[in-house]
Coordinates of N, CA and C in Angstrom, one line a residue:
M1 N 82.7 -137.9 -44.9 CA 82.0 -138.9 -43.9 C 83.0 -139.6 -43.0
T2 N 82.5 -139.2 -41.9 CA 83.3 -139.9 -40.8 C 83.2 -141.4 -40.4
S3 N 84.2 -141.9 -40.5 CA 84.4 -143.4 -40.2 C 84.0 -143.7 -38.8
L4 N 83.6 -145.0 -39.1 CA 83.2 -145.8 -37.7 C 84.4 -145.7 -37.0
A5 N 85.3 -146.3 -37.3 CA 86.6 -145.9 -36.4 C 87.1 -144.9 -35.8
A6 N 86.7 -143.9 -36.4 CA 87.2 -142.7 -35.6 C 85.7 -142.0 -34.9
M7 N 84.7 -142.3 -35.1 CA 83.4 -142.3 -34.3 C 83.6 -143.2 -33.2
R8 N 84.0 -144.5 -33.2 CA 84.1 -144.9 -32.0 C 85.0 -144.4 -31.1
E9 N 86.1 -144.2 -31.7 CA 87.5 -143.6 -30.8 C 87.1 -142.3 -30.4
L10 N 86.5 -141.5 -30.5 CA 86.2 -140.1 -30.2 C 85.1 -139.9 -29.3
S11 N 84.1 -140.9 -29.2 CA 82.8 -141.2 -28.5 C 83.6 -142.0 -27.5
G12 N 84.6 -142.8 -27.6 CA 84.9 -143.6 -26.2 C 84.2 -144.8 -26.0
S13 N 83.3 -145.5 -27.0 CA 82.3 -146.2 -27.1 C 82.1 -147.1 -28.7
Q14 N 82.1 -148.7 -28.4 CA 81.9 -149.4 -29.8 C 80.8 -148.9 -30.4
D15 N 79.6 -148.4 -29.8 CA 78.6 -148.0 -30.6 C 78.3 -146.4 -30.9
G16 N 79.5 -145.9 -30.7 CA 79.8 -144.7 -31.2 C 79.0 -143.5 -30.4
F17 N 78.4 -142.6 -30.8 CA 77.9 -141.0 -30.2 C 76.1 -141.4 -30.0
G18 N 75.8 -142.2 -31.0 CA 74.3 -142.3 -31.5 C 73.8 -140.2 -31.4
G19 N 72.9 -139.8 -31.1 CA 72.2 -138.8 -31.9 C 72.7 -137.7 -30.9
D20 N 73.7 -137.7 -29.8 CA 74.3 -136.7 -28.9 C 75.6 -136.5 -29.5
L21 N 75.9 -135.5 -29.8 CA 77.1 -134.9 -30.6 C 77.7 -133.9 -29.8
R22 N 77.3 -133.6 -28.7 CA 77.8 -132.1 -28.1 C 79.5 -132.5 -27.8
F23 N 80.0 -133.6 -27.4 CA 81.6 -133.8 -27.6 C 82.1 -132.7 -26.6
G24 N 81.5 -132.2 -25.3 CA 82.1 -131.6 -24.6 C 81.3 -129.8 -24.4
E25 N 80.8 -129.8 -25.7 CA 80.2 -128.7 -25.8 C 78.8 -128.4 -24.5
T26 N 79.0 -127.1 -24.2 CA 77.6 -126.9 -23.5 C 76.8 -125.6 -24.2
G27 N 75.7 -125.2 -23.7 CA 74.7 -124.3 -23.8 C 74.1 -124.2 -25.4
P28 N 73.6 -123.3 -25.5 CA 72.7 -123.1 -27.0 C 73.3 -123.7 -28.1
G29 N 73.2 -124.6 -28.8 CA 73.8 -124.8 -30.2 C 75.0 -125.9 -30.0
A30 N 74.6 -126.4 -28.7 CA 76.1 -127.4 -28.3 C 76.1 -128.5 -29.2
G31 N 74.7 -129.1 -29.7 CA 75.0 -130.0 -30.8 C 75.6 -129.8 -31.9
L32 N 75.6 -128.7 -32.4 CA 75.8 -128.4 -33.8 C 77.7 -128.3 -33.4
R33 N 78.0 -127.5 -32.2 CA 79.0 -127.0 -32.5 C 80.1 -128.5 -32.0
G34 N 79.5 -129.2 -31.4 CA 80.2 -130.3 -30.7 C 80.5 -131.2 -32.2
A35 N 79.5 -131.2 -33.1 CA 79.4 -132.1 -34.4 C 80.9 -131.4 -35.2
D36 N 80.9 -130.1 -35.3 CA 81.9 -129.7 -36.0 C 83.2 -129.6 -35.5
K37 N 83.3 -129.6 -34.1 CA 84.2 -130.2 -33.5 C 85.0 -131.4 -33.6
I38 N 83.9 -132.2 -33.5 CA 84.0 -133.7 -34.3 C 84.8 -133.9 -35.3
C39 N 84.2 -132.9 -36.4 CA 85.0 -133.0 -37.8 C 86.3 -132.6 -37.8
A40 N 86.3 -131.5 -37.1 CA 88.1 -130.9 -36.8 C 88.8 -132.0 -36.4
T41 N 88.2 -132.3 -35.7 CA 89.3 -133.5 -34.6 C 89.6 -134.6 -35.6
I42 N 88.5 -135.0 -36.3 CA 89.0 -136.3 -36.9 C 89.9 -135.8 -38.4
A43 N 89.5 -134.8 -38.8 CA 90.3 -134.1 -39.8 C 91.7 -134.1 -39.5
E44 N 92.0 -133.4 -38.2 CA 93.4 -132.8 -37.7 C 94.2 -134.4 -37.6
K45 N 93.3 -135.6 -37.5 CA 94.1 -137.0 -37.1 C 94.1 -137.5 -38.5
S46 N 93.5 -137.2 -39.4 CA 93.8 -138.0 -41.0 C 95.0 -137.3 -41.4
L47 N 95.0 -135.8 -41.0 CA 95.9 -135.2 -42.1 C 96.4 -134.2 -41.4
P48 N 97.6 -134.3 -40.6 CA 98.1 -132.6 -39.4 C 97.9 -131.5 -40.4
G49 N 97.5 -130.8 -39.5 CA 97.5 -129.3 -39.9 C 95.6 -129.1 -40.4
A50 N 95.3 -129.9 -41.2 CA 93.9 -130.0 -41.7 C 92.4 -129.4 -40.7
G51 N 92.9 -129.6 -39.5 CA 92.0 -129.5 -38.1 C 92.2 -128.1 -37.9
G52 N 93.2 -127.3 -38.7 CA 93.0 -125.8 -38.6 C 92.0 -125.3 -39.5
K53 N 91.7 -125.5 -40.4 CA 90.3 -125.0 -41.2 C 89.3 -125.3 -40.2
T54 N 88.1 -124.2 -41.1 CA 86.8 -124.4 -40.2 C 86.0 -125.4 -40.9
W55 N 85.8 -126.3 -40.0 CA 84.9 -127.1 -40.2 C 83.3 -127.2 -39.9
R56 N 82.6 -127.8 -40.8 CA 81.3 -127.7 -40.6 C 80.4 -128.8 -40.7
A57 N 79.5 -129.7 -39.7 CA 79.0 -131.0 -40.0 C 78.0 -130.8 -40.6
F58 N 77.2 -131.2 -42.0 CA 75.9 -131.3 -42.2 C 75.0 -131.6 -41.8
L59 N 74.7 -130.6 -40.7 CA 73.2 -131.1 -40.1 C 72.4 -129.8 -39.7
S60 N 71.4 -130.1 -39.8 CA 70.1 -129.4 -39.5 C 69.9 -129.1 -38.0
A61 N 69.4 -128.3 -37.5 CA 68.9 -128.2 -36.2 C 67.8 -127.0 -35.9
A62 N 66.8 -127.3 -35.2 CA 65.6 -126.5 -35.1 C 66.0 -125.3 -34.6
A63 N 67.2 -125.4 -33.6 CA 67.4 -124.1 -33.2 C 69.2 -124.2 -32.9
G64 N 69.9 -123.5 -33.2 CA 71.6 -123.3 -33.4 C 71.7 -122.2 -32.5
E65 N 72.8 -121.9 -32.3 CA 73.7 -121.3 -31.1 C 72.5 -119.7 -31.0
D66 N 72.2 -119.3 -32.1 CA 71.2 -118.2 -32.0 C 70.0 -118.5 -31.8
G67 N 69.5 -119.6 -31.3 CA 68.1 -119.8 -31.1 C 67.5 -120.0 -32.2
K68 N 67.9 -119.7 -33.6 CA 67.1 -119.8 -34.6 C 67.6 -121.1 -35.5
Q69 N 66.5 -121.4 -36.4 CA 66.6 -122.7 -37.7 C 68.1 -122.2 -38.0
A70 N 69.0 -123.7 -37.9 CA 69.7 -123.8 -38.5 C 69.4 -124.8 -39.6
D71 N 69.8 -124.7 -40.9 CA 69.8 -125.4 -41.9 C 71.3 -125.8 -42.4
A72 N 71.6 -126.9 -42.8 CA 72.7 -127.6 -43.2 C 73.2 -127.0 -44.4
I73 N 72.8 -127.0 -45.4 CA 73.0 -126.6 -46.6 C 73.6 -124.7 -46.6
D74 N 73.1 -124.1 -45.3 CA 74.1 -122.7 -45.1 C 75.1 -123.1 -44.2
R75 N 75.6 -124.0 -43.6 CA 76.4 -124.0 -42.9 C 77.7 -124.2 -43.5
I76 N 78.0 -124.8 -44.7 CA 79.2 -125.2 -45.4 C 80.0 -124.6 -46.0
G77 N 79.5 -123.4 -46.3 CA 80.4 -122.4 -47.2 C 79.7 -122.6 -48.9
E78 N 80.5 -122.2 -49.7 CA 80.1 -122.0 -51.1 C 80.9 -123.1 -52.0
G79 N 81.7 -123.7 -51.6 CA 82.5 -124.7 -52.1 C 83.6 -123.9 -52.9
P80 N 84.4 -124.8 -53.8 CA 84.3 -126.3 -53.9 C 84.5 -127.1 -52.9
W81 N 84.3 -128.5 -52.9 CA 84.7 -129.1 -51.9 C 85.4 -130.7 -52.3
Y82 N 86.2 -131.3 -51.8 CA 87.4 -132.1 -52.4 C 86.9 -133.4 -51.6
D83 N 87.4 -134.6 -51.6 CA 87.7 -135.4 -50.6 C 89.4 -135.4 -49.9
R84 N 89.6 -135.9 -49.3 CA 91.2 -136.3 -48.6 C 92.1 -136.4 -49.7
L85 N 91.7 -137.3 -50.8 CA 92.5 -137.3 -52.0 C 92.6 -136.4 -52.8
G86 N 91.7 -135.3 -52.4 CA 91.7 -134.4 -53.7 C 90.8 -134.4 -54.8
R87 N 89.8 -135.4 -54.8 CA 89.0 -135.5 -55.5 C 87.8 -135.0 -55.3
L88 N 86.9 -134.5 -56.6 CA 85.9 -133.0 -56.7 C 84.7 -134.2 -56.2
V89 N 84.0 -133.4 -55.1 CA 82.8 -133.7 -54.5 C 81.5 -133.0 -55.1
A90 N 82.0 -131.6 -55.3 CA 81.2 -130.7 -55.7 C 81.3 -129.4 -55.7
N91 N 81.2 -128.4 -57.0 CA 82.2 -127.2 -57.2 C 81.3 -126.1 -56.2
N92 N 80.0 -126.6 -56.1 CA 78.9 -125.5 -55.7 C 77.9 -126.3 -54.9
K93 N 76.6 -125.6 -54.3 CA 75.6 -125.9 -53.7 C 74.9 -126.3 -54.9
E94 N 74.8 -126.0 -56.0 CA 74.0 -126.5 -57.0 C 74.0 -127.6 -57.3
E95 N 75.2 -128.1 -57.4 CA 75.6 -129.2 -57.7 C 75.3 -130.4 -56.3
L96 N 75.3 -130.0 -55.0 CA 75.3 -130.6 -54.2 C 73.9 -131.2 -54.1
L97 N 72.9 -130.2 -54.3 CA 71.6 -130.3 -54.2 C 71.1 -131.0 -55.1
N98 N 71.4 -132.6 -55.5 CA 71.0 -133.6 -56.1 C 70.8 -134.8 -55.6
E99 N 70.2 -135.7 -56.1 CA 70.2 -137.0 -55.5 C 71.7 -137.6 -55.1
R100 N 72.8 -137.4 -55.7 CA 74.0 -137.6 -55.9 C 74.5 -136.5 -56.2
P101 N 75.7 -135.9 -55.7 CA 76.3 -134.6 -55.9 C 76.7 -134.6 -57.5
S102 N 76.1 -133.7 -58.3 CA 76.5 -133.8 -59.8 C 78.1 -133.3 -59.9
G103 N 78.5 -133.9 -61.2 CA 79.9 -133.1 -61.5 C 81.2 -133.9 -60.5
A104 N 80.7 -134.4 -59.8 CA 81.4 -135.5 -58.6 C 82.4 -136.5 -59.4
D105 N 83.7 -136.5 -58.7 CA 84.5 -137.2 -59.4 C 83.8 -138.8 -59.5
E106 N 83.8 -139.6 -60.3 CA 83.1 -140.9 -60.4 C 83.4 -141.6 -59.3
A107 N 84.7 -141.7 -59.0 CA 85.1 -142.2 -57.8 C 84.7 -142.1 -56.5
V108 N 83.9 -140.9 -56.3 CA 83.4 -141.0 -55.1 C 81.7 -140.3 -55.1
A109 N 81.3 -140.5 -56.2 CA 79.9 -139.9 -56.5 C 78.8 -140.6 -55.8
D110 N 78.8 -142.0 -56.0 CA 78.3 -143.4 -55.5 C 78.7 -143.9 -54.1
D111 N 79.6 -143.1 -53.5 CA 80.6 -144.1 -52.5 C 81.1 -142.8 -51.5
L112 N 80.5 -142.0 -51.1 CA 81.3 -140.8 -50.6 C 82.1 -141.5 -49.7
P113 N 83.3 -140.8 -49.8 CA 84.5 -141.2 -48.9 C 84.7 -141.0 -47.2
N114 N 85.4 -141.7 -46.9 CA 85.6 -141.3 -45.1 C 86.8 -140.4 -45.1
E115 N 87.1 -140.0 -44.1 CA 88.2 -138.8 -43.7 C 89.6 -139.3 -44.3
D116 N 89.7 -140.2 -44.4 CA 90.9 -141.0 -45.3 C 90.8 -141.1 -47.0
G117 N 89.8 -140.8 -47.5 CA 89.5 -141.1 -48.7 C 89.1 -142.2 -48.9
V118 N 88.9 -143.4 -48.4 CA 88.6 -144.7 -48.4 C 86.8 -144.7 -48.8
P119 N 86.6 -145.1 -49.9 CA 84.9 -145.4 -49.9 C 84.7 -145.9 -48.8
N120 N 83.2 -145.5 -48.4 CA 82.6 -146.1 -47.0 C 81.8 -147.3 -47.1
H121 N 81.6 -147.8 -48.0 CA 81.2 -149.0 -48.4 C 81.9 -150.3 -47.9
Q122 N 83.0 -149.6 -48.4 CA 84.1 -150.8 -48.1 C 85.3 -150.1 -47.3
P123 N 85.3 -149.7 -46.3 CA 86.2 -149.1 -45.5 C 87.9 -149.9 -45.2
E124 N 87.3 -150.9 -45.2 CA 88.7 -152.1 -45.2 C 88.9 -152.7 -46.6
P125 N 89.7 -152.1 -47.2 CA 89.5 -152.6 -48.5 C 89.8 -154.3 -48.9
S126 N 90.7 -154.6 -47.7 CA 91.2 -156.1 -47.6 C 89.8 -156.8 -47.3
Q127 N 88.5 -156.5 -46.9 CA 87.6 -157.2 -46.4 C 86.3 -156.8 -47.3
P128 N 85.1 -157.7 -46.8 CA 83.9 -157.5 -47.9 C 83.6 -156.0 -47.8
E129 N 82.8 -155.8 -48.5 CA 82.0 -154.5 -48.1 C 80.9 -154.7 -47.3
V130 N 80.5 -153.5 -46.1 CA 79.8 -153.6 -45.3 C 78.4 -152.5 -45.1
D131 N 77.2 -153.1 -44.7 CA 75.8 -152.1 -44.4 C 76.2 -151.0 -43.9
N132 N 76.7 -149.5 -44.2 CA 76.7 -148.9 -43.5 C 76.5 -147.0 -44.1
H133 N 75.5 -147.2 -44.9 CA 75.5 -146.1 -45.5 C 74.6 -145.1 -45.1
D134 N 73.9 -145.3 -43.4 CA 72.9 -144.6 -42.8 C 74.0 -142.9 -42.2
T135 N 73.7 -142.0 -42.7 CA 74.4 -141.1 -42.1 C 73.3 -139.8 -41.8
L136 N 73.6 -139.3 -40.4 CA 72.8 -138.3 -40.0 C 72.9 -137.1 -40.6
T137 N 71.7 -136.3 -40.8 CA 71.7 -135.1 -41.3 C 70.7 -134.2 -40.7
G138 N 69.5 -135.0 -40.1 CA 68.4 -133.9 -39.7 C 67.7 -133.2 -41.4
S139 N 68.0 -133.5 -42.2 CA 67.7 -132.6 -43.5 C 66.8 -132.9 -44.2
N140 N 66.1 -132.0 -44.9 CA 65.4 -132.6 -46.8 C 66.2 -132.6 -47.5
A141 N 65.6 -132.5 -48.8 CA 66.3 -132.8 -49.9 C 66.8 -131.5 -50.5
E142 N 66.3 -130.6 -49.7 CA 67.0 -129.1 -49.9 C 68.2 -128.6 -49.1
G143 N 68.4 -129.6 -48.2 CA 69.7 -129.4 -47.3 C 69.0 -128.7 -46.3
R144 N 67.8 -128.5 -45.7 CA 67.1 -127.5 -44.9 C 66.3 -128.8 -43.8
L145 N 66.1 -128.3 -42.7 CA 65.6 -129.2 -41.6 C 64.3 -129.6 -42.0
Y146 N 64.6 -131.2 -41.9 CA 63.1 -131.9 -41.9 C 62.2 -131.7 -41.4
G147 N 62.6 -131.4 -39.7 CA 61.4 -131.3 -38.9 C 61.7 -131.2 -37.8
P148 N 61.0 -130.7 -36.7 CA 61.4 -130.9 -35.1 C 61.6 -131.9 -34.5
T149 N 61.2 -133.1 -35.1 CA 61.6 -134.0 -34.4 C 62.8 -135.3 -35.0
A150 N 63.5 -134.5 -36.1 CA 64.4 -135.3 -36.8 C 66.0 -134.9 -36.7
T151 N 65.9 -134.2 -35.1 CA 67.6 -133.9 -35.0 C 68.0 -134.4 -33.4
C152 N 67.3 -135.3 -32.9 CA 67.5 -135.9 -31.7 C 67.8 -134.9 -30.9
S153 N 66.7 -134.0 -30.7 CA 66.8 -132.8 -29.7 C 68.1 -132.1 -30.1
D154 N 68.3 -131.6 -31.5 CA 69.2 -130.6 -32.1 C 70.8 -131.4 -31.7
W155 N 70.9 -132.7 -31.8 CA 72.2 -133.5 -31.3 C 73.0 -133.6 -30.5
T156 N 71.5 -133.2 -29.4 CA 71.9 -133.3 -27.9 C 71.4 -134.8 -27.1
S157 N 70.9 -135.1 -27.7 CA 70.4 -136.7 -27.2 C 70.5 -138.1 -27.6
A158 N 70.5 -138.9 -26.9 CA 70.8 -140.4 -27.1 C 70.1 -141.2 -26.2
V159 N 68.9 -141.0 -26.1 CA 68.1 -141.5 -25.5 C 67.2 -142.1 -26.4
A160 N 66.4 -143.2 -25.8 CA 65.4 -143.9 -26.8 C 63.8 -142.9 -26.5
D161 N 63.4 -142.6 -27.2 CA 62.5 -141.6 -27.5 C 62.0 -141.9 -28.9
R162 N 60.5 -142.4 -29.1 CA 59.9 -142.8 -29.6 C 59.3 -141.9 -30.6
N163 N 59.4 -140.7 -30.0 CA 58.8 -139.5 -31.0 C 60.1 -138.7 -31.5
S164 N 61.3 -139.2 -31.4 CA 62.6 -138.7 -32.2 C 63.1 -139.5 -32.7
K165 N 63.1 -139.3 -34.1 CA 63.6 -140.2 -35.2 C 64.6 -139.2 -36.3
P166 N 65.9 -139.3 -36.3 CA 66.3 -138.6 -36.7 C 66.7 -138.9 -38.2
R167 N 66.6 -137.6 -39.3 CA 66.3 -138.2 -40.7 C 68.2 -138.5 -40.9
L168 N 67.9 -139.4 -41.9 CA 69.5 -139.6 -42.6 C 69.4 -139.7 -44.1
G169 N 70.8 -139.3 -44.4 CA 71.0 -139.6 -45.9 C 71.9 -140.9 -46.1
H170 N 72.3 -141.2 -47.2 CA 72.8 -142.6 -47.9 C 74.2 -142.2 -48.3
S171 N 75.0 -142.6 -47.5 CA 76.6 -142.1 -48.2 C 76.8 -143.4 -49.7
W172 N 76.4 -144.0 -49.7 CA 76.2 -144.8 -50.9 C 74.7 -145.3 -51.3
P173 N 74.1 -145.2 -52.5 CA 72.8 -145.6 -53.0 C 72.4 -146.7 -52.4
R174 N 71.6 -147.3 -51.5 CA 71.2 -148.3 -50.9 C 70.7 -149.3 -52.1
N175 N 70.1 -148.6 -53.3 CA 69.8 -149.2 -54.5 C 69.9 -148.0 -55.5
F176 N 69.9 -148.2 -56.6 CA 70.1 -147.1 -57.7 C 68.5 -146.5 -57.9
G177 N 68.3 -145.0 -58.0 CA 66.8 -144.6 -58.5 C 66.2 -143.9 -57.2
G178 N 65.5 -143.0 -57.6 CA 64.6 -142.6 -56.4 C 63.5 -143.4 -56.3
G179 N 62.4 -142.8 -55.3 CA 61.4 -143.3 -54.9 C 61.5 -144.6 -54.2
G180 N 60.2 -145.0 -53.9 CA 60.6 -146.3 -52.8 C 58.9 -145.8 -51.8
P181 N 58.8 -146.7 -51.0 CA 57.5 -147.0 -50.2 C 57.7 -145.8 -49.1
G182 N 56.5 -145.0 -49.0 CA 56.4 -144.1 -48.0 C 57.4 -142.8 -48.3
G183 N 57.7 -142.8 -49.6 CA 58.6 -141.7 -49.9 C 60.0 -142.0 -49.9
I184 N 60.4 -142.9 -49.4 CA 61.7 -143.1 -49.1 C 62.8 -143.2 -50.5
N185 N 63.5 -142.4 -50.2 CA 65.0 -142.0 -51.5 C 66.0 -143.2 -51.0
M186 N 66.2 -144.3 -51.3 CA 67.3 -144.9 -51.1 C 68.6 -144.3 -51.7
A187 N 68.4 -143.9 -53.0 CA 70.1 -143.3 -53.3 C 70.2 -141.8 -52.8
H188 N 69.2 -140.9 -52.4 CA 69.6 -139.5 -51.5 C 70.8 -139.5 -50.6
W189 N 71.9 -138.7 -51.3 CA 72.7 -138.7 -49.9 C 72.8 -138.0 -49.0
M190 N 71.4 -136.7 -48.8 CA 71.3 -136.1 -47.7 C 70.0 -136.4 -46.9
S191 N 69.1 -136.8 -47.8 CA 67.7 -137.0 -47.2 C 67.0 -138.5 -47.9
A192 N 67.1 -139.5 -47.1 CA 66.4 -140.8 -47.7 C 65.5 -141.3 -47.1
H193 N 65.7 -141.2 -45.5 CA 64.8 -141.9 -44.5 C 65.1 -141.5 -42.7
E194 N 64.3 -141.9 -42.2 CA 64.6 -141.7 -40.7 C 65.0 -142.9 -40.2
A195 N 65.7 -142.6 -39.1 CA 66.3 -143.6 -38.3 C 65.1 -144.0 -37.3
P196 N 65.3 -145.3 -36.8 CA 64.3 -145.7 -35.6 C 64.5 -144.8 -34.6
G197 N 65.6 -144.2 -34.0 CA 65.9 -143.5 -32.9 C 67.0 -143.1 -32.9
C198 N 67.5 -142.5 -31.7 CA 68.7 -141.8 -31.2 C 70.0 -142.1 -30.2
T199 N 69.3 -143.3 -30.0 CA 70.5 -144.2 -29.1 C 71.8 -144.5 -30.0
P200 N 72.4 -144.9 -29.3 CA 74.0 -145.4 -30.2 C 73.4 -146.9 -30.6
G201 N 74.8 -147.0 -31.4 CA 74.4 -148.2 -32.1 C 75.2 -148.5 -33.3
V202 N 75.6 -149.9 -33.6 CA 76.1 -150.1 -35.0 C 75.6 -151.5 -35.7
N203 N 75.3 -151.2 -36.8 CA 74.5 -152.4 -37.4 C 75.4 -151.9 -39.0
L204 N 76.2 -153.5 -39.3 CA 76.9 -153.0 -40.6 C 76.4 -154.4 -41.5
V205 N 75.4 -155.3 -40.9 CA 75.1 -156.3 -41.7 C 73.6 -156.1 -42.2
D206 N 73.5 -156.5 -43.7 CA 72.4 -156.2 -44.4 C 71.3 -156.9 -44.2
A207 N 70.5 -156.3 -42.9 CA 69.3 -157.3 -42.8 C 68.1 -156.9 -43.2
G208 N 67.9 -156.1 -44.4 CA 66.9 -155.7 -45.0 C 65.9 -154.3 -44.1
G209 N 66.6 -153.8 -43.2 CA 66.0 -152.7 -42.1 C 66.3 -153.1 -40.9
P210 N 66.0 -151.9 -40.3 CA 65.9 -152.4 -38.6 C 65.2 -153.0 -37.8
Q211 N 65.8 -154.0 -36.8 CA 65.0 -154.9 -36.6 C 63.8 -154.3 -35.3
Q212 N 62.9 -154.9 -35.5 CA 61.8 -154.7 -34.6 C 62.2 -154.1 -33.1
G213 N 61.5 -153.0 -32.8 CA 62.2 -152.5 -31.5 C 63.3 -151.8 -31.4
S214 N 64.1 -151.5 -32.1 CA 65.1 -150.9 -32.4 C 65.2 -149.4 -32.1
T215 N 65.9 -148.6 -31.5 CA 66.0 -147.6 -31.3 C 67.2 -146.7 -31.8
S216 N 68.3 -147.1 -32.4 CA 69.6 -146.6 -32.6 C 69.6 -146.1 -34.0
V217 N 70.5 -145.0 -34.2 CA 71.0 -144.4 -35.1 C 71.1 -145.1 -36.3
G218 N 71.8 -146.4 -35.9 CA 72.7 -147.4 -37.2 C 72.1 -148.8 -37.3
A219 N 70.6 -149.0 -36.7 CA 69.9 -149.7 -36.7 C 69.7 -150.4 -38.3
G220 N 69.6 -149.3 -38.9 CA 69.1 -149.7 -40.6 C 70.3 -149.8 -41.5
G221 N 71.7 -149.9 -41.0 CA 72.7 -150.4 -41.6 C 73.7 -148.9 -41.8
G222 N 74.3 -148.8 -40.4 CA 75.3 -147.5 -40.3 C 75.7 -147.4 -38.6
Y223 N 75.9 -146.3 -38.3 CA 76.7 -146.2 -37.2 C 76.5 -144.6 -36.3
G224 N 75.8 -143.8 -36.8 CA 75.7 -142.7 -36.6 C 76.8 -141.5 -37.4
G225 N 77.0 -141.8 -38.5 CA 78.1 -141.0 -38.9 C 77.7 -139.8 -39.2
I226 N 78.4 -138.7 -39.7 CA 78.1 -137.4 -40.0 C 79.2 -137.4 -41.2
Y227 N 78.5 -136.0 -42.5 CA 79.3 -135.8 -43.4 C 80.2 -133.9 -42.9
C228 N 81.3 -134.0 -43.0 CA 82.0 -132.9 -42.8 C 82.3 -132.2 -44.0
F229 N 82.4 -130.7 -44.0 CA 82.8 -129.7 -45.0 C 83.4 -128.8 -44.0
A230 N 85.2 -128.5 -45.0 CA 85.3 -127.3 -44.8 C 85.0 -126.1 -45.4
L231 N 84.8 -124.8 -44.7 CA 84.6 -123.7 -45.3 C 85.7 -123.3 -46.7
T232 N 86.8 -123.7 -46.7 CA 87.8 -123.5 -47.7 C 88.1 -125.0 -48.3
P233 N 88.7 -125.0 -49.4 CA 89.2 -126.1 -50.4 C 90.6 -126.7 -49.0

């Protein structure tokens, strides 16, 4: 999970990237390539040398570099995957494709950590927990494209568009157990609900949901963070 501090630093904005993750990339598939570059850059800053691995953001898109649908679950290798401190997140895709990764170290299963291995619910150990669970994925519960309007124009747009609402997962369960109004699953790490829009924005205060009229990726409790996977441990 990319930390708020890292996303602010790389975007050059206190509001983060929003739904535009191109990070200097251009052309077809720029959103996915830029997101992968964000992952590699953050990994290198946390652990020198780690940026040399092949990194993939857990994001789906309607059209990747080849113009075909790109599904997050097909981008990340076969596992196993560990966090920054060597704790197991999942051995394989079968373990990933659950509400929470099965088989994960109990220290991370319900609070997926950031690039420094710090549980994201409380990124500053000396400070109280914050409401920062919403994580961009564009994916359904199988790790595949949720729909054509669920990716902020394939991660290239950070403008207000009422027809573009990126799909989010929850880095920690907003509450435990599945279900919820309108099919919302507040515990699912890769597919919980939609953000109200693609504009940059940070909200770390538990306000019971986005404020009326908000169009931000972080409006419901987050900042537009993404999950990052290395193709090799």
